[in-house]
Coordinates of C-alpha atoms in Angstrom, one line a residue:
M1 CA -22.7 -16.3 37.4
R2 CA -20.3 -13.7 35.9
V3 CA -16.5 -13.5 35.5
S4 CA -16.5 -10.7 38.1
D5 CA -17.9 -13.3 40.7
V6 CA -15.0 -15.6 40.1
L7 CA -12.5 -12.7 40.4
S8 CA -14.0 -11.5 43.7
S9 CA -14.0 -15.1 45.1
K10 CA -10.2 -15.4 44.4
G11 CA -9.5 -13.3 47.5
S12 CA -6.7 -11.4 45.9
A13 CA -7.1 -8.8 43.2
E14 CA -3.3 -8.5 42.6
V15 CA -2.3 -9.0 39.0
H16 CA 1.4 -9.9 38.4
T17 CA 2.9 -8.3 35.3
I18 CA 6.3 -8.2 33.7
S19 CA 8.0 -5.7 31.3
P20 CA 8.5 -6.9 27.7
R21 CA 12.1 -5.9 28.1
A22 CA 12.7 -8.2 31.0
T23 CA 14.8 -11.3 30.5
V24 CA 13.7 -14.9 30.6
R25 CA 15.9 -15.2 33.7
E26 CA 13.8 -12.4 35.4
L27 CA 10.6 -14.1 34.1
L28 CA 11.5 -17.4 35.7
D29 CA 12.3 -15.7 39.0
V30 CA 8.9 -13.9 39.1
L31 CA 7.0 -17.1 38.1
A32 CA 8.7 -19.1 40.8
E33 CA 8.4 -16.3 43.5
H34 CA 4.7 -16.1 43.1
N35 CA 4.1 -19.8 42.2
I36 CA 2.2 -18.9 39.1
G37 CA 2.2 -20.2 35.5
A38 CA 1.8 -17.0 33.5
L39 CA 2.4 -13.2 33.6
V40 CA 0.7 -10.5 31.8
V41 CA 3.2 -8.4 29.7
S42 CA 2.7 -4.7 30.4
D43 CA 4.7 -1.5 30.5
D44 CA 2.5 0.2 33.0
G45 CA 0.7 -2.6 34.9
T46 CA -2.7 -1.8 33.5
T47 CA -2.3 -2.0 29.7
M48 CA -1.9 -5.5 28.3
L49 CA 0.7 -6.0 25.6
G50 CA 0.6 -9.8 25.7
I51 CA 0.9 -12.8 28.0
V52 CA 3.8 -15.1 28.7
S53 CA 3.3 -18.6 30.1
E54 CA 5.2 -21.7 31.0
R55 CA 4.1 -23.1 27.6
D56 CA 5.7 -20.1 25.8
I57 CA 9.0 -20.8 27.6
V58 CA 8.9 -24.5 26.7
R59 CA 7.8 -24.1 23.1
K60 CA 9.7 -21.0 22.0
L61 CA 13.0 -21.4 23.8
R62 CA 13.7 -25.1 23.1
D63 CA 16.4 -24.4 20.6
V64 CA 17.6 -21.0 21.6
E65 CA 21.2 -20.5 22.7
R66 CA 21.5 -18.5 25.9
A67 CA 17.7 -18.7 26.4
R68 CA 17.8 -17.0 29.8
E69 CA 19.0 -13.8 28.2
A70 CA 16.2 -13.7 25.7
T71 CA 13.6 -11.0 26.3
V72 CA 10.0 -11.6 27.3
E73 CA 8.9 -9.7 24.2
S74 CA 10.6 -12.3 22.0
I75 CA 8.5 -15.2 23.4
M76 CA 5.2 -13.7 24.6
T77 CA 1.9 -14.4 23.0
T78 CA 0.3 -11.3 21.6
D79 CA -3.0 -12.9 20.3
V80 CA -4.4 -13.2 23.8
Q81 CA -7.8 -14.7 24.6
R82 CA -9.4 -12.2 27.1
C83 CA -12.7 -11.7 28.8
R84 CA -14.6 -8.9 30.5
P85 CA -15.9 -8.8 34.1
E86 CA -19.5 -8.9 32.9
D87 CA -19.0 -12.0 30.7
P88 CA -20.8 -15.2 31.8
F89 CA -18.7 -17.7 33.7
G90 CA -19.6 -20.3 31.1
S91 CA -18.1 -18.3 28.3
L92 CA -14.8 -18.1 30.2
M93 CA -14.8 -21.9 30.6
A94 CA -15.7 -22.3 26.9
T95 CA -12.9 -19.9 25.8
M96 CA -10.3 -21.9 27.9
T97 CA -11.5 -25.2 26.5
E98 CA -11.8 -24.1 22.8
H99 CA -8.5 -22.2 22.7
R100 CA -6.6 -24.6 25.0
V101 CA -5.4 -21.7 27.3
R102 CA -4.8 -21.9 31.0
H103 CA -4.8 -18.2 31.8
V104 CA -7.3 -15.5 30.6
P105 CA -6.7 -11.8 31.4
V106 CA -9.8 -9.9 32.5
I107 CA -10.1 -6.5 30.8
D108 CA -12.6 -3.7 31.7
D109 CA -14.4 -1.4 29.3
D110 CA -11.5 1.0 29.3
D111 CA -9.1 -1.8 28.2
R112 CA -7.4 -1.8 31.6
L113 CA -6.3 -5.1 33.1
V114 CA -8.4 -5.9 36.2
G115 CA -7.4 -9.5 36.8
V116 CA -6.3 -12.9 35.5
L117 CA -8.2 -16.1 35.8
S118 CA -6.4 -19.4 35.6
I119 CA -7.9 -22.8 34.8
G120 CA -7.4 -23.6 38.5
D121 CA -9.5 -20.6 39.5
A122 CA -12.3 -21.8 37.1
V123 CA -12.2 -25.4 38.3
K124 CA -12.3 -24.3 42.0
H125 CA -15.2 -22.0 41.4
R126 CA -17.1 -24.7 39.5
M127 CA -16.5 -27.2 42.2
E128 CA -17.8 -24.7 44.8
Q129 CA -20.9 -24.2 42.7
L130 CA -21.5 -28.0 42.4
E131 CA -21.0 -28.5 46.2
F132 CA -23.5 -25.7 46.9
E133 CA -26.0 -27.3 44.5
R134 CA -25.4 -30.8 46.1
D135 CA -26.0 -29.3 49.6
Q136 CA -29.2 -27.6 48.5
L137 CA -30.5 -30.8 46.9
S138 CA -29.6 -32.8 49.9
S139 CA -31.4 -30.3 52.2
Y140 CA -34.5 -30.4 49.9
V141 CA -34.6 -34.2 49.8
S142 CA -34.2 -34.6 53.5
G143 CA -36.9 -32.0 54.1
G144 CA -34.5 -29.6 56.0

């Protein structure tokens, strides 16, 4: 099982991005509009500059006056855990666990952004795997 399998099972290949010059007010609007927990920071929609998440908002804006006017660039994470489509699914889960991240951008060999996988995507995919295995074992045991 590869990261590309999880990406294709999501149903939507759309990757939401935001400019580093956008304000936190704009960031909050986009997160709420799409009901997501993080956005990739990009100038062109394909080159990743960083990622900004709900955690960044909470941790980095706690004591900032006029926090909604701050820029995304001032709170984004630039040391981003990432993966490639050909990476094993298990390594994605290990990265999320080891680095305690909830969103991992998927970058192709040309360093272009091709997707973002959330912890929810990973858990859903793993649950589907387990259900399939359970059904196969049940079928085998029952002789069907």
